[in-house]
Amino acid sequence: MSERRSAADSVRWQGFSTRAIHAGYDPDPQTGAVNVPIYASSTFAQDGVGGLRDGFEYARTGNPTRRALEANLAALEHGTYGRAFASGMAATDCLLRSTLRPGDHLVIPNDAYGGTFRLIDKVFTQWGITYSVAPVSDVAAVRDAIRPETKLVWTETPTNPLLNVGDIETIASIAHEAGAKLVVDNTFASPYLQQPLTLGADVVLHSTTKYLGGHSDVVGGALVTDSEELDEAFAFLQNGAGAVPGPFDGYLTMRGTKTLAVRMDRHCDNAEKVVEFLNSHDKIEAVLYPGLENHPGHEVAAKQMKRFGGMVSVLVKGGIEEAKAFCARTEVFTLAESLGGIESLIEHPGAMTHASTAGSLLEVPANLVRLSVGIEDIDDILGDLENALR
Ligand SMILES: *Cc1c(COP(=O)(O)O)cnc(C)c1O
């Protein structure tokens, strides 16, 4: 079986950046290497049958690079157990299969990540799972969507791509009253801005591909929890189904987490300026950003987030053609899916990341454009948007 571990011993440090830089790995006692080595080994020598040296036997079950990353991620989320996966979707799949059985029901946001919705709607429903859709920003609607057979309440906050905000603490108590678990997809906020386990969530899910990795060079996912029982179920499937990240992926992701705080602060600084610029632009119908005082989730976001993040969505005046033209004309912003990297990205969710939601309850507005504001110089970012909207 997989080795057990707790990040508790790495949470010696209060400061977020100190944990980001040190949790999960101490300099190698033999060589002094300050960074975790890329342990490119699929198997580990045993001292006599079953005599494992550091808990490792086979790299699908556990690998030292991955173990360092898992402890690091757990520490960042103030959680006890971390599990790393080959992608955010692999983490999602593991979570759904660990918590749901045929006949069970889950509640999902009306603007969940498109891939999450697709996996639930196209695959899990075939295995006897049912779901209801409720806006994460509407606590009463979430409560109404819960049924006796509800085992999981899924939240994303802020949501992708509409940046709606859910009150984690309140939704956690609603879910728990009903005997359901709460998972928060914390990809958009990152643990620097929001730590859902401290607000009552049972599991935090990440696409580490985004802010945690932070450099658009690696795909990965993670689950963090305080529940030993849940972690055991995750570990069983992580090993049993095998959707694990390789050691090089683990190394890259951990290299990313070390600078999360400084990157996030710059993402937020730049996003705030972008919001200010677009909010008064006559080609923009509306700016969706939880940092805006008129955003319906502003108060909740201010309560549970440190800052409001680097993601900004806008509704472009006109319609789909104007929205697509805006996306096609930027130069600093690269037209591409994904988010959370150091470089600015722009995309049209209706035709790209969220195309799979067309015709469903989760369909996104045709004139919606999503910006992942990078950490380039703000004058270049604003100049680029100004040109593209001209
Ligand atoms: C990208 C993303 C995912 C899926 O993660 P992958 O690493 O692409 O598999 C899940 N949730 C959110 C909010 C995302 O942005």
Coordinates of C-alpha atoms and ligand atoms in Angstrom, one line a residue:
M1 CA 0.0 0.0 0.0
S2 CA 0.9 3.6 -0.5
E3 CA 3.0 5.2 2.2
R4 CA 1.2 7.5 4.5
R5 CA 2.4 10.9 5.3
S6 CA 1.3 14.1 6.9
A7 CA 2.3 17.6 6.0
A8 CA 1.8 18.6 9.6
D9 CA 5.5 18.4 10.3
S10 CA 6.2 20.8 7.4
V11 CA 3.8 23.4 8.7
R12 CA 6.4 24.6 11.1
W13 CA 6.2 28.0 9.5
Q14 CA 3.4 30.6 9.7
G15 CA 4.3 32.5 6.6
F16 CA 2.8 31.4 3.3
S17 CA 6.0 32.0 1.3
T18 CA 8.2 30.3 3.9
R19 CA 5.9 27.2 3.6
A20 CA 5.8 27.5 -0.2
I21 CA 9.6 27.5 -0.4
H22 CA 10.4 24.9 2.4
A23 CA 7.5 22.6 3.1
G24 CA 7.8 19.1 1.7
Y25 CA 11.5 18.9 1.3
D26 CA 14.6 19.5 3.5
P27 CA 18.0 19.7 1.9
D28 CA 19.2 16.2 1.0
P29 CA 21.3 14.9 4.0
Q30 CA 23.8 13.2 1.8
T31 CA 24.4 15.8 -0.9
G32 CA 23.0 19.0 0.5
A33 CA 20.9 19.5 -2.6
V34 CA 18.5 22.3 -1.8
N35 CA 16.0 21.3 -4.5
V36 CA 14.1 18.1 -4.6
P37 CA 15.8 15.8 -7.1
I38 CA 13.9 14.4 -10.1
Y39 CA 13.8 10.8 -9.0
A40 CA 13.6 9.2 -12.4
S41 CA 13.2 5.7 -11.0
S42 CA 10.1 3.5 -11.6
T43 CA 11.1 1.0 -8.8
F44 CA 13.0 1.0 -5.5
A45 CA 15.4 -1.6 -4.1
Q46 CA 14.2 -3.5 -1.1
D47 CA 16.4 -4.6 1.8
G48 CA 15.0 -8.1 2.1
V49 CA 11.5 -8.8 0.9
G50 CA 9.2 -6.0 2.0
G51 CA 12.1 -4.0 3.4
L52 CA 11.3 -0.6 2.0
R53 CA 13.9 2.1 2.6
D54 CA 11.8 5.2 2.7
G55 CA 8.3 3.7 2.1
F56 CA 8.9 3.5 -1.7
E57 CA 8.4 0.4 -3.7
Y58 CA 7.0 1.3 -7.2
A59 CA 6.6 4.8 -8.6
R60 CA 2.9 4.6 -9.4
T61 CA 2.4 4.1 -5.7
G62 CA 4.9 6.7 -4.6
N63 CA 7.9 8.6 -5.8
P64 CA 10.1 10.9 -3.7
T65 CA 9.7 13.9 -6.0
R66 CA 5.9 13.5 -6.0
R67 CA 5.9 13.0 -2.2
A68 CA 7.7 16.3 -1.8
L69 CA 5.1 18.0 -4.0
E70 CA 2.2 16.4 -2.2
A71 CA 3.5 17.6 1.2
N72 CA 4.1 21.0 -0.2
L73 CA 0.6 21.4 -1.6
A74 CA -0.9 20.1 1.6
A75 CA 1.0 22.7 3.6
L76 CA -0.1 25.5 1.3
E77 CA -3.8 24.6 1.8
H78 CA -3.4 24.1 5.5
G79 CA -4.4 20.5 5.0
T80 CA -3.0 17.3 6.4
Y81 CA -2.9 15.1 3.2
G82 CA -2.0 15.9 -0.4
R83 CA -2.3 13.8 -3.5
A84 CA -0.9 14.8 -6.8
F85 CA -2.3 13.6 -10.2
A86 CA -1.5 13.8 -13.8
S87 CA -4.0 16.5 -14.4
G88 CA -6.8 18.5 -12.7
M89 CA -9.3 16.2 -14.5
A90 CA -7.5 13.1 -13.2
A91 CA -7.9 14.6 -9.6
T92 CA -11.5 15.3 -10.4
D93 CA -12.1 11.7 -11.6
C94 CA -10.4 10.3 -8.5
L95 CA -12.5 12.5 -6.2
L96 CA -15.8 11.6 -7.9
R97 CA -15.1 7.9 -7.9
S98 CA -13.9 8.0 -4.3
T99 CA -17.0 9.7 -3.0
L100 CA -19.9 8.6 -5.2
R101 CA -21.6 5.2 -5.8
P102 CA -24.4 4.3 -8.2
G103 CA -27.6 6.0 -7.0
D104 CA -25.8 8.9 -5.5
H105 CA -26.4 12.5 -6.4
L106 CA -24.2 15.6 -6.5
V107 CA -24.8 19.4 -6.8
I108 CA -22.6 21.3 -9.3
P109 CA -22.4 25.0 -10.0
N110 CA -24.2 26.4 -13.1
D111 CA -20.9 27.6 -14.5
A112 CA -18.5 24.8 -13.4
Y113 CA -15.3 24.3 -15.4
G114 CA -16.4 22.8 -18.7
G115 CA -14.3 19.7 -18.4
T116 CA -15.8 19.0 -14.9
F117 CA -19.3 19.3 -16.3
R118 CA -18.4 17.1 -19.3
L119 CA -17.0 14.3 -17.1
I120 CA -20.0 14.3 -14.8
D121 CA -22.6 14.7 -17.6
K122 CA -21.2 12.3 -20.2
V123 CA -19.4 9.7 -18.0
F124 CA -20.7 9.6 -14.5
T125 CA -24.3 9.7 -15.4
Q126 CA -23.8 6.4 -17.3
W127 CA -22.8 4.8 -14.0
G128 CA -25.9 5.8 -12.2
I129 CA -24.9 9.1 -10.7
T130 CA -27.3 12.0 -11.0
Y131 CA -26.6 15.7 -10.6
S132 CA -28.4 19.0 -10.1
V133 CA -27.2 22.4 -11.2
A134 CA -27.3 25.4 -8.8
P135 CA -25.6 28.8 -9.0
V136 CA -22.8 28.7 -6.4
S137 CA -23.6 32.4 -5.5
D138 CA -27.2 31.4 -4.4
V139 CA -27.0 29.7 -1.1
A140 CA -30.8 29.0 -1.0
A141 CA -30.6 27.4 -4.5
V142 CA -27.7 25.2 -3.4
R143 CA -29.8 24.1 -0.3
D144 CA -32.8 23.4 -2.5
A145 CA -30.8 21.3 -4.9
I146 CA -29.7 18.9 -2.2
R147 CA -31.6 15.6 -2.0
P148 CA -31.5 12.8 0.5
E149 CA -29.1 10.9 -1.8
T150 CA -26.8 13.9 -2.3
K151 CA -23.2 12.9 -1.3
L152 CA -21.2 15.7 -2.7
V153 CA -21.6 19.4 -3.2
W154 CA -19.2 20.7 -5.8
T155 CA -18.1 24.4 -5.7
E156 CA -15.8 26.5 -7.6
T157 CA -15.2 30.0 -6.3
P158 CA -14.6 32.2 -8.1
T159 CA -16.1 30.2 -10.9
N160 CA -14.7 29.7 -14.4
P161 CA -15.5 31.7 -16.5
L162 CA -18.1 33.9 -15.0
L163 CA -16.3 34.7 -11.7
N164 CA -19.3 34.0 -9.5
V165 CA -18.5 33.7 -5.8
G166 CA -19.8 31.1 -3.4
D167 CA -19.7 31.5 0.4
I168 CA -17.6 28.5 1.4
E169 CA -18.4 28.6 5.1
T170 CA -22.1 28.7 4.6
I171 CA -22.2 26.1 1.8
A172 CA -20.0 23.8 4.0
S173 CA -22.6 23.9 6.8
I174 CA -25.5 23.3 4.4
A175 CA -23.7 20.3 2.9
H176 CA -22.7 18.9 6.2
E177 CA -26.2 19.2 7.6
A178 CA -27.4 17.1 4.7
G179 CA -24.6 14.5 5.3
A180 CA -22.8 15.5 2.1
K181 CA -19.1 16.4 1.6
L182 CA -18.0 19.8 0.2
V183 CA -15.3 20.0 -2.4
V184 CA -13.9 23.4 -3.5
D185 CA -12.1 23.6 -6.8
N186 CA -9.6 26.3 -5.7
T187 CA -7.8 26.6 -9.0
F188 CA -8.8 30.2 -9.7
A189 CA -8.0 31.6 -6.3
S190 CA -4.9 29.5 -5.5
P191 CA -4.1 28.7 -1.9
Y192 CA -2.4 32.1 -1.6
L193 CA -5.7 33.9 -1.9
Q194 CA -8.1 31.4 -0.3
Q195 CA -7.8 28.3 1.9
P196 CA -11.1 26.4 1.7
L197 CA -10.2 23.7 4.3
T198 CA -10.0 26.4 6.9
L199 CA -13.5 27.5 6.0
G200 CA -15.0 24.0 6.4
A201 CA -14.5 22.4 3.0
D202 CA -13.8 18.6 3.1
V203 CA -11.6 18.5 0.0
V204 CA -9.7 21.1 -2.1
L205 CA -9.1 20.3 -5.7
H206 CA -6.6 22.0 -8.0
S207 CA -5.6 22.0 -11.5
T208 CA -1.9 22.7 -10.7
T209 CA -1.6 23.4 -14.4
K210 CA -2.7 26.9 -13.6
Y211 CA -1.4 29.2 -10.9
L212 CA 0.4 26.6 -8.8
G213 CA 2.6 25.5 -11.7
G214 CA 2.4 29.1 -12.9
H215 CA 4.5 28.9 -16.0
S216 CA 2.3 27.1 -18.6
D217 CA 4.9 24.3 -18.8
V218 CA 3.2 21.4 -17.0
V219 CA -0.2 19.8 -16.6
G220 CA -1.2 18.5 -13.1
G221 CA -3.8 18.2 -10.5
A222 CA -4.1 17.7 -6.7
L223 CA -6.5 16.8 -3.9
V224 CA -5.9 18.0 -0.4
T225 CA -7.9 17.0 2.7
D226 CA -7.8 16.7 6.5
S227 CA -9.8 13.5 6.4
E228 CA -7.7 10.3 6.7
E229 CA -10.6 8.3 5.4
L230 CA -10.9 10.4 2.2
D231 CA -7.1 10.4 1.7
E232 CA -7.0 6.7 2.0
A233 CA -9.7 6.4 -0.7
F234 CA -7.7 8.9 -2.9
A235 CA -4.5 7.0 -2.4
F236 CA -6.2 3.7 -3.3
L237 CA -7.4 5.1 -6.6
Q238 CA -4.2 7.1 -7.3
N239 CA -2.3 3.9 -7.1
G240 CA -5.1 1.6 -8.4
A241 CA -6.0 3.7 -11.4
G242 CA -2.6 5.2 -11.8
A243 CA -3.2 8.8 -13.1
V244 CA 0.0 10.0 -11.5
P245 CA 2.3 12.8 -12.5
G246 CA 5.8 11.8 -13.4
P247 CA 8.8 13.0 -11.4
F248 CA 9.7 15.8 -13.8
D249 CA 6.1 17.1 -13.7
G250 CA 6.3 17.0 -9.9
Y251 CA 9.6 18.9 -9.9
L252 CA 8.2 21.6 -12.3
T253 CA 5.1 22.1 -10.2
M254 CA 7.1 22.4 -7.0
R255 CA 9.4 24.9 -8.7
G256 CA 6.3 26.9 -9.5
T257 CA 4.7 26.8 -6.0
K258 CA 7.8 28.5 -4.5
T259 CA 7.0 31.8 -6.2
L260 CA 3.3 31.6 -5.9
A261 CA 2.9 34.5 -3.5
V262 CA 5.0 37.0 -5.5
R263 CA 3.3 36.0 -8.7
M264 CA -0.2 36.2 -7.3
D265 CA 0.4 39.6 -5.9
R266 CA 1.5 40.8 -9.4
H267 CA -1.4 39.0 -11.1
C268 CA -3.7 40.8 -8.7
D269 CA -2.1 44.2 -9.1
N270 CA -2.3 43.9 -12.9
A271 CA -5.8 42.5 -12.9
E272 CA -7.0 45.5 -10.8
K273 CA -5.6 47.9 -13.4
V274 CA -7.1 46.0 -16.3
V275 CA -10.5 46.0 -14.5
E276 CA -10.3 49.8 -14.0
F277 CA -9.4 50.3 -17.7
L278 CA -12.0 48.0 -19.1
N279 CA -14.7 49.1 -16.7
S280 CA -14.8 52.5 -18.3
H281 CA -14.2 51.4 -21.9
D282 CA -17.1 52.1 -24.3
K283 CA -16.7 48.8 -26.2
I284 CA -17.2 46.8 -23.0
E285 CA -20.7 46.0 -21.8
A286 CA -19.7 44.6 -18.4
V287 CA -16.7 43.6 -16.4
L288 CA -17.0 40.5 -14.2
Y289 CA -14.5 40.7 -11.3
P290 CA -15.1 40.0 -7.6
G291 CA -13.0 42.9 -6.6
L292 CA -15.6 45.3 -8.1
E293 CA -17.8 46.7 -5.4
N294 CA -20.9 46.2 -7.6
H295 CA -20.0 42.5 -8.2
P296 CA -22.8 40.5 -6.4
G297 CA -20.2 38.3 -4.7
H298 CA -17.9 41.2 -3.6
E299 CA -18.6 41.0 0.1
V300 CA -18.3 37.3 0.3
A301 CA -15.1 37.4 -1.7
A302 CA -13.7 40.1 0.5
K303 CA -14.4 38.0 3.5
Q304 CA -12.9 34.7 2.3
M305 CA -10.1 35.8 -0.1
K306 CA -7.0 37.8 0.5
R307 CA -7.3 39.5 -2.8
F308 CA -9.5 39.0 -5.9
G309 CA -7.2 37.2 -8.3
G310 CA -5.8 37.5 -11.8
M311 CA -8.8 36.4 -13.8
V312 CA -11.1 38.9 -15.4
S313 CA -14.1 38.2 -17.7
V314 CA -15.9 40.8 -19.8
L315 CA -19.0 41.0 -21.9
V316 CA -18.1 42.7 -25.2
K317 CA -20.7 45.1 -26.7
G318 CA -22.2 43.8 -29.8
G319 CA -22.1 40.0 -29.8
I320 CA -20.0 36.9 -30.7
E321 CA -18.3 38.5 -33.7
E322 CA -17.1 41.5 -31.7
A323 CA -15.9 39.2 -28.9
K324 CA -14.0 37.0 -31.3
A325 CA -12.4 40.0 -33.0
F326 CA -11.2 41.3 -29.6
C327 CA -9.5 38.0 -28.9
A328 CA -7.9 37.9 -32.3
R329 CA -6.3 41.4 -32.1
T330 CA -4.3 41.2 -28.9
E331 CA -0.5 40.8 -29.1
V332 CA 0.7 40.7 -25.5
F333 CA -2.3 38.5 -24.6
T334 CA -1.9 35.2 -26.4
L335 CA -5.1 33.7 -27.8
A336 CA -5.1 30.4 -26.0
E337 CA -6.9 28.2 -23.5
S338 CA -5.7 27.7 -19.9
L339 CA -4.8 30.4 -17.4
G340 CA -2.7 31.2 -14.4
G341 CA 0.7 31.4 -16.1
I342 CA 3.0 34.3 -16.1
E343 CA 2.0 35.3 -19.6
S344 CA -1.3 37.0 -20.3
L345 CA -3.9 34.9 -22.1
I346 CA -7.2 35.7 -23.8
E347 CA -9.9 33.4 -24.9
H348 CA -13.5 33.0 -26.0
P349 CA -15.1 30.5 -23.6
G350 CA -18.2 29.8 -25.8
A351 CA -16.0 28.6 -28.6
M352 CA -13.0 27.3 -26.7
T353 CA -12.8 26.1 -23.0
H354 CA -16.6 25.9 -22.5
A355 CA -17.7 24.7 -26.0
S356 CA -18.9 21.5 -24.4
T357 CA -21.5 23.4 -22.4
A358 CA -23.4 24.6 -25.5
G359 CA -27.1 23.9 -25.3
S360 CA -26.9 22.9 -21.6
L361 CA -27.8 24.8 -18.4
L362 CA -24.1 25.7 -18.2
E363 CA -24.0 27.5 -21.6
V364 CA -21.9 30.7 -21.4
P365 CA -22.8 34.1 -23.0
A366 CA -21.7 34.3 -26.7
N367 CA -20.1 37.8 -26.1
L368 CA -18.0 36.6 -23.1
V369 CA -14.2 37.0 -23.2
R370 CA -12.0 35.6 -20.5
L371 CA -8.6 37.2 -19.6
S372 CA -5.9 35.6 -17.6
V373 CA -3.9 38.7 -16.7
G374 CA -0.2 37.8 -16.6
I375 CA 2.7 39.5 -14.8
E376 CA 4.1 41.5 -17.8
D377 CA 4.5 45.2 -17.4
I378 CA 1.2 46.8 -16.9
D379 CA 1.7 49.6 -19.5
D380 CA 2.2 46.9 -22.2
I381 CA -0.9 45.0 -21.0
L382 CA -3.1 48.1 -21.0
G383 CA -1.7 49.3 -24.3
D384 CA -2.4 45.9 -25.9
L385 CA -6.0 46.0 -24.7
E386 CA -6.5 49.5 -25.9
N387 CA -5.2 48.6 -29.4
A388 CA -7.3 45.4 -29.6
L389 CA -10.5 47.3 -28.7
R390 CA -9.8 50.2 -31.1
Ligands
LIG1 C1 -8.1 23.8 -15.9 C2 -9.1 23.5 -14.9 C3 -9.5 22.2 -14.5 C4 -8.9 21.0 -15.2 O1 -7.6 20.8 -15.0 P1 -6.5 20.2 -16.0 O2 -5.2 20.3 -15.3 O3 -6.7 21.0 -17.3 O4 -7.0 18.8 -16.2 C5 -10.4 22.1 -13.5 N1 -11.0 23.2 -12.9 C6 -10.6 24.4 -13.2 C7 -11.3 25.6 -12.5 C8 -9.7 24.7 -14.3 O5 -9.4 25.9 -14.6

